[in-house]
mmCIF file of C-alpha atoms in Angstrom:
data_model
loop_
_atom_site.group_PDB
_atom_site.id
_atom_site.type_symbol
_atom_site.label_atom_id
_atom_site.label_comp_id
_atom_site.label_asym_id
_atom_site.label_seq_id
_atom_site.Cartn_x
_atom_site.Cartn_y
_atom_site.Cartn_z
ATOM 1 C CA MET A 1 0.026 -0.028 0.023
ATOM 2 C CA LYS A 2 1.183 3.508 -0.688
ATOM 3 C CA PHE A 3 1.524 7.109 0.235
ATOM 4 C CA ARG A 4 -0.091 8.899 -2.738
ATOM 5 C CA LEU A 5 -1.354 12.303 -3.713
ATOM 6 C CA GLY A 6 -0.026 14.258 -0.777
ATOM 7 C CA CYS A 7 -2.101 13.056 2.167
ATOM 8 C CA LEU A 8 -3.086 9.440 1.607
ATOM 9 C CA LEU A 9 -1.243 6.537 3.084
ATOM 10 C CA LEU A 10 -2.268 3.441 1.209
ATOM 11 C CA VAL A 11 -1.919 1.318 4.295
ATOM 12 C CA ALA A 12 -4.640 3.550 5.767
ATOM 13 C CA LEU A 13 -6.104 5.349 2.774
ATOM 14 C CA THR A 14 -8.841 7.869 3.530
ATOM 15 C CA SER A 15 -11.050 10.090 1.452
ATOM 16 C CA ALA A 16 -10.872 12.818 4.144
ATOM 17 C CA CYS A 17 -8.088 14.462 2.203
ATOM 18 C CA ALA A 18 -9.259 17.878 0.947
ATOM 19 C CA PRO A 19 -9.009 17.874 -2.874
ATOM 20 C CA SER A 20 -6.620 20.195 -4.636
ATOM 21 C CA THR A 21 -7.525 22.144 -7.774
ATOM 22 C CA GLY A 22 -5.904 22.599 -11.159
ATOM 23 C CA TYR A 23 -5.684 19.055 -12.525
ATOM 24 C CA GLY A 24 -5.546 19.845 -16.236
ATOM 25 C CA THR A 25 -8.110 19.192 -18.994
ATOM 26 C CA ILE A 26 -8.624 15.651 -20.244
ATOM 27 C CA VAL A 27 -9.490 16.041 -23.932
ATOM 28 C CA ALA A 28 -11.352 13.589 -26.140
ATOM 29 C CA ASP A 29 -8.969 14.105 -29.057
ATOM 30 C CA PRO A 30 -5.668 12.425 -28.199
ATOM 31 C CA THR A 31 -3.767 14.814 -30.501
ATOM 32 C CA THR A 32 -4.342 17.707 -28.067
ATOM 33 C CA HIS A 33 -4.002 17.902 -24.332
ATOM 34 C CA ALA A 34 -4.520 20.771 -21.872
ATOM 35 C CA LEU A 35 -2.245 20.513 -18.895
ATOM 36 C CA PRO A 36 -2.520 21.034 -15.121
ATOM 37 C CA THR A 37 -2.020 24.651 -14.132
ATOM 38 C CA PRO A 38 -2.435 26.868 -11.125
ATOM 39 C CA THR A 39 -6.025 27.974 -10.734
ATOM 40 C CA THR A 40 -5.041 31.636 -10.872
ATOM 41 C CA THR A 41 -3.666 31.536 -14.378
ATOM 42 C CA ALA A 42 -4.885 30.467 -17.840
ATOM 43 C CA PRO A 43 -3.913 26.953 -18.996
ATOM 44 C CA PRO A 44 -0.599 26.810 -20.928
ATOM 45 C CA ALA A 45 -0.641 25.911 -24.573
ATOM 46 C CA PRO A 46 -0.824 22.101 -25.046
ATOM 47 C CA ARG A 47 2.371 20.488 -26.129
ATOM 48 C CA ASP A 48 3.919 17.015 -26.387
ATOM 49 C CA VAL A 49 6.777 16.157 -24.057
ATOM 50 C CA PRO A 50 9.559 13.626 -24.878
ATOM 51 C CA THR A 51 9.636 10.613 -22.582
ATOM 52 C CA GLU A 52 12.181 10.915 -19.762
ATOM 53 C CA THR A 53 14.054 7.694 -18.789
ATOM 54 C CA HIS A 54 16.237 6.936 -15.752
ATOM 55 C CA THR A 55 17.999 3.709 -14.818
ATOM 56 C CA GLY A 56 19.836 2.530 -11.768
ATOM 57 C CA LYS A 57 20.610 -0.374 -9.471
ATOM 58 C CA GLY A 58 19.611 -0.487 -5.865
ATOM 59 C CA SER A 59 18.653 2.604 -3.837
ATOM 60 C CA GLY A 60 19.409 6.073 -5.256
ATOM 61 C CA GLU A 61 18.031 9.413 -6.340
ATOM 62 C CA PHE A 62 17.587 11.297 -9.608
ATOM 63 C CA GLN A 63 16.541 14.705 -10.662
ATOM 64 C CA THR A 64 13.662 15.047 -13.126
ATOM 65 C CA SER A 65 13.461 17.737 -15.840
ATOM 66 C CA TRP A 66 9.780 17.051 -16.427
ATOM 67 C CA PRO A 67 7.959 20.426 -17.059
ATOM 68 C CA PRO A 68 6.271 21.477 -13.805
ATOM 69 C CA ASP A 69 3.067 22.468 -15.606
ATOM 70 C CA GLN A 70 2.622 19.057 -17.313
ATOM 71 C CA LEU A 71 0.743 16.085 -16.017
ATOM 72 C CA GLY A 72 3.189 13.141 -16.131
ATOM 73 C CA PHE A 73 2.737 9.370 -15.999
ATOM 74 C CA PHE A 74 5.410 7.617 -13.991
ATOM 75 C CA THR A 75 6.268 3.977 -14.773
ATOM 76 C CA PHE A 76 8.661 2.046 -12.603
ATOM 77 C CA ASP A 77 10.022 -1.391 -13.565
ATOM 78 C CA CYS A 78 12.139 -3.554 -11.217
ATOM 79 C CA PRO A 79 11.634 -7.164 -12.415
ATOM 80 C CA LYS A 80 14.264 -8.697 -10.086
ATOM 81 C CA CYS A 81 13.417 -6.752 -6.926
ATOM 82 C CA ARG A 82 12.900 -9.043 -3.896
ATOM 83 C CA ASP A 83 12.328 -6.702 -0.987
ATOM 84 C CA ASN A 84 10.530 -3.443 -0.470
ATOM 85 C CA VAL A 85 10.184 -1.122 -3.483
ATOM 86 C CA ILE A 86 9.506 2.443 -2.388
ATOM 87 C CA ILE A 87 9.494 5.571 -4.569
ATOM 88 C CA ASP A 88 9.365 8.919 -2.836
ATOM 89 C CA THR A 89 9.227 12.355 -4.445
ATOM 90 C CA ASP A 90 9.425 15.974 -3.347
ATOM 91 C CA GLY A 91 6.213 16.723 -5.287
ATOM 92 C CA GLY A 92 2.578 16.896 -4.251
ATOM 93 C CA GLU A 93 2.076 13.132 -4.575
ATOM 94 C CA HIS A 94 4.998 12.301 -2.223
ATOM 95 C CA GLY A 95 5.236 8.473 -2.572
ATOM 96 C CA LEU A 96 4.522 6.952 -5.954
ATOM 97 C CA VAL A 97 5.227 3.287 -5.190
ATOM 98 C CA ASN A 98 5.215 1.061 -2.123
ATOM 99 C CA ALA A 99 5.406 -2.633 -3.002
ATOM 100 C CA ILE A 100 7.210 -5.837 -2.191
ATOM 101 C CA GLY A 101 9.119 -7.907 -4.719
ATOM 102 C CA ALA A 102 9.184 -7.699 -8.487
ATOM 103 C CA TYR A 103 7.202 -4.628 -9.621
ATOM 104 C CA LYS A 104 6.031 -2.863 -12.746
ATOM 105 C CA GLY A 105 3.322 -0.199 -12.661
ATOM 106 C CA THR A 106 2.217 3.249 -13.692
ATOM 107 C CA THR A 107 0.929 6.141 -11.604
ATOM 108 C CA TRP A 108 0.375 9.880 -12.285
ATOM 109 C CA MET A 109 2.432 12.820 -11.018
ATOM 110 C CA ASN A 110 2.330 16.572 -11.098
ATOM 111 C CA THR A 111 -1.373 16.721 -10.272
ATOM 112 C CA GLU A 112 -0.658 19.646 -7.924
ATOM 113 C CA PRO A 113 0.732 22.472 -10.062
ATOM 114 C CA ASP A 114 2.146 24.346 -7.062
ATOM 115 C CA ARG A 115 4.104 21.289 -5.938
ATOM 116 C CA PRO A 116 5.681 19.724 -8.991
ATOM 117 C CA THR A 117 8.103 16.795 -8.712
ATOM 118 C CA LYS A 118 11.806 17.771 -9.119
ATOM 119 C CA ARG A 119 13.508 14.930 -7.257
ATOM 120 C CA VAL A 120 12.728 11.240 -7.055
ATOM 121 C CA THR A 121 14.155 8.864 -4.433
ATOM 122 C CA VAL A 122 14.312 5.112 -5.183
ATOM 123 C CA HIS A 123 14.503 2.408 -2.524
ATOM 124 C CA ALA A 124 15.091 -0.937 -4.284
ATOM 125 C CA ASP A 125 17.532 -3.925 -4.252
ATOM 126 C CA ALA A 126 17.954 -4.605 -7.994
ATOM 127 C CA ALA A 127 18.296 -2.971 -11.373
ATOM 128 C CA TRP A 128 15.413 -0.710 -12.305
ATOM 129 C CA THR A 129 14.093 1.659 -15.012
ATOM 130 C CA ALA A 130 11.909 4.661 -14.334
ATOM 131 C CA THR A 131 10.149 6.574 -17.126
ATOM 132 C CA ILE A 132 7.975 9.692 -17.184
ATOM 133 C CA ALA A 133 5.742 10.081 -20.225
ATOM 134 C CA ASP A 134 2.921 12.360 -21.362
ATOM 135 C CA TYR A 135 -0.700 11.607 -22.201
ATOM 136 C CA ARG A 136 0.265 9.715 -25.364
ATOM 137 C CA SER A 137 1.574 6.816 -23.258
ATOM 138 C CA ILE A 138 -1.866 6.116 -21.689
ATOM 139 C CA ALA A 139 -4.209 3.663 -23.333
ATOM 140 C CA THR A 140 -7.890 4.475 -23.787
ATOM 141 C CA ALA A 141 -10.492 2.164 -22.238
ATOM 142 C CA GLU A 142 -13.247 2.164 -24.893
ATOM 143 C CA SER A 143 -16.918 2.183 -23.857
ATOM 144 C CA GLY A 144 -18.359 -1.304 -23.699
ATOM 145 C CA LYS A 145 -14.961 -2.984 -24.003
ATOM 146 C CA PRO A 146 -13.344 -4.631 -20.989
ATOM 147 C CA ALA A 147 -9.765 -3.466 -20.275
ATOM 148 C CA SER A 148 -7.765 -5.938 -18.150
ATOM 149 C CA GLY A 149 -4.534 -5.444 -16.273
ATOM 150 C CA LYS A 150 -2.407 -6.438 -13.288
ATOM 151 C CA GLY A 151 -1.062 -4.068 -10.687
ATOM 152 C CA ASP A 152 -0.920 -0.284 -10.708
ATOM 153 C CA ALA A 153 -2.090 1.349 -13.959
ATOM 154 C CA VAL A 154 -3.668 4.449 -15.456
ATOM 155 C CA LEU A 155 -6.282 4.415 -18.214
ATOM 156 C CA LYS A 156 -8.046 7.159 -20.131
ATOM 157 C CA LEU A 157 -11.854 7.295 -20.276
ATOM 158 C CA PRO A 158 -13.266 8.868 -23.416
ATOM 159 C CA ALA A 159 -16.070 11.492 -23.528
ATOM 160 C CA GLY A 160 -19.530 10.058 -22.995
ATOM 161 C CA VAL A 161 -18.538 7.494 -20.328
ATOM 162 C CA THR A 162 -20.734 7.820 -17.281
ATOM 163 C CA ARG A 163 -20.035 4.570 -15.422
ATOM 164 C CA ILE A 164 -17.406 1.916 -14.916
ATOM 165 C CA GLN A 165 -17.745 -1.708 -13.906
ATOM 166 C CA PHE A 166 -14.695 -3.017 -12.014
ATOM 167 C CA THR A 167 -13.688 -6.436 -10.742
ATOM 168 C CA ALA A 168 -10.439 -7.446 -9.082
ATOM 169 C CA LYS A 169 -8.779 -10.444 -7.490
ATOM 170 C CA THR A 170 -6.307 -9.631 -4.696
ATOM 171 C CA ARG A 171 -5.395 -10.419 -1.107
ATOM 172 C CA GLY A 172 -4.243 -6.793 -0.597
ATOM 173 C CA ASN A 173 -5.644 -3.319 -0.917
ATOM 174 C CA ILE A 174 -7.341 -2.155 -4.088
ATOM 175 C CA ALA A 175 -8.166 1.486 -4.800
ATOM 176 C CA ILE A 176 -9.411 3.521 -7.761
ATOM 177 C CA TRP A 177 -8.807 7.262 -8.358
ATOM 178 C CA TRP A 178 -10.757 9.227 -10.964
ATOM 179 C CA MET A 179 -9.473 12.499 -12.263
ATOM 180 C CA SER A 180 -11.312 14.896 -14.649
ATOM 181 C CA GLU A 181 -10.355 18.381 -15.801
ATOM 182 C CA ASP A 182 -11.635 19.963 -12.600
ATOM 183 C CA ASP A 183 -11.997 17.210 -9.979
ATOM 184 C CA ARG A 184 -10.233 14.237 -8.457
ATOM 185 C CA ASP A 185 -11.767 11.647 -6.169
ATOM 186 C CA LEU A 186 -11.081 8.326 -4.549
ATOM 187 C CA ILE A 187 -13.989 6.164 -5.728
ATOM 188 C CA LEU A 188 -12.948 2.779 -4.327
ATOM 189 C CA ASN A 189 -10.753 1.705 -1.435
ATOM 190 C CA GLN A 190 -10.969 -1.772 0.097
ATOM 191 C CA ILE A 191 -9.057 -4.933 0.844
ATOM 192 C CA GLY A 192 -9.681 -8.218 -1.015
ATOM 193 C CA ASP A 193 -11.652 -9.237 -4.056
ATOM 194 C CA VAL A 194 -14.120 -6.676 -5.440
ATOM 195 C CA GLN A 195 -16.921 -6.365 -7.974
ATOM 196 C CA VAL A 196 -18.476 -2.949 -8.130
ATOM 197 C CA GLU A 197 -19.975 -0.213 -10.354
ATOM 198 C CA ARG A 198 -19.093 3.477 -9.954
ATOM 199 C CA ASP A 199 -20.388 6.618 -11.557
ATOM 200 C CA VAL A 200 -17.779 8.705 -13.442
ATOM 201 C CA LYS A 201 -17.787 11.276 -16.205
ATOM 202 C CA GLY A 202 -15.490 11.172 -19.216
ATOM 203 C CA PRO A 203 -13.227 12.401 -20.544
ATOM 204 C CA ALA A 204 -11.115 11.536 -17.529
ATOM 205 C CA TYR A 205 -8.279 9.442 -16.257
ATOM 206 C CA VAL A 206 -8.741 6.521 -13.915
ATOM 207 C CA MET A 207 -5.874 5.126 -11.841
ATOM 208 C CA VAL A 208 -5.941 1.625 -10.328
ATOM 209 C CA GLU A 209 -3.783 1.115 -7.231
ATOM 210 C CA GLY A 210 -3.179 -2.476 -6.230
ATOM 211 C CA TYR A 211 0.203 -3.961 -7.062
ATOM 212 C CA GLU A 212 -0.959 -7.496 -6.230
ATOM 213 C CA ALA A 213 -4.290 -7.285 -8.045
ATOM 214 C CA SER A 214 -5.525 -8.681 -11.316
ATOM 215 C CA TRP A 215 -8.416 -6.594 -12.518
ATOM 216 C CA THR A 216 -10.851 -5.791 -15.320
ATOM 217 C CA LEU A 217 -12.457 -2.357 -15.945
ATOM 218 C CA THR A 218 -15.315 -1.823 -18.338
ATOM 219 C CA PRO A 219 -16.520 1.744 -19.158
ATOM 220 C CA ALA A 220 -20.119 2.366 -20.137
#
């Protein structure tokens, strides 16, 4: 379980965290993308950002040059890790990963424009690769079509989606975050297998947190 999005500890996740603002616009056309900005200024011009890649072995730290006004998607891959895998940042999300053993997953970062990530700290015991990519790296979960996965992941929901069906098999914690252009909410947080429906509104991103879980998400 994880520390995620500034005030949530995944070992004791709570929706009592007051939401921040300025999450960026999720657009239906994947060729354009409005980005998270402070609420006191106009959104910056949409632009693509080259993927940023970092590699290492064991524990260490790296600086990121990811633009502070851009929503980023952080993927960490440590296939031979055996012990705790913990990723901390100095940004608004604080911890991005907290797992045990081999890990590969994707989370989002820079959701709080006034607290962008500049430094990432890795706690691991094997060789790893970390990448930060823009919206083009995120697959779209099409309405009426099941999208399956394992572990932490982010999916894009297209315009017109109003509901998701979600099932998961896990012995650990499973959580779902939903993020639109002006809101972000924790819509599921429990331990063990789950089969639920939740109201959402596309276009949006949905993030599954549950590094031990095998899951299926179907938008409608």
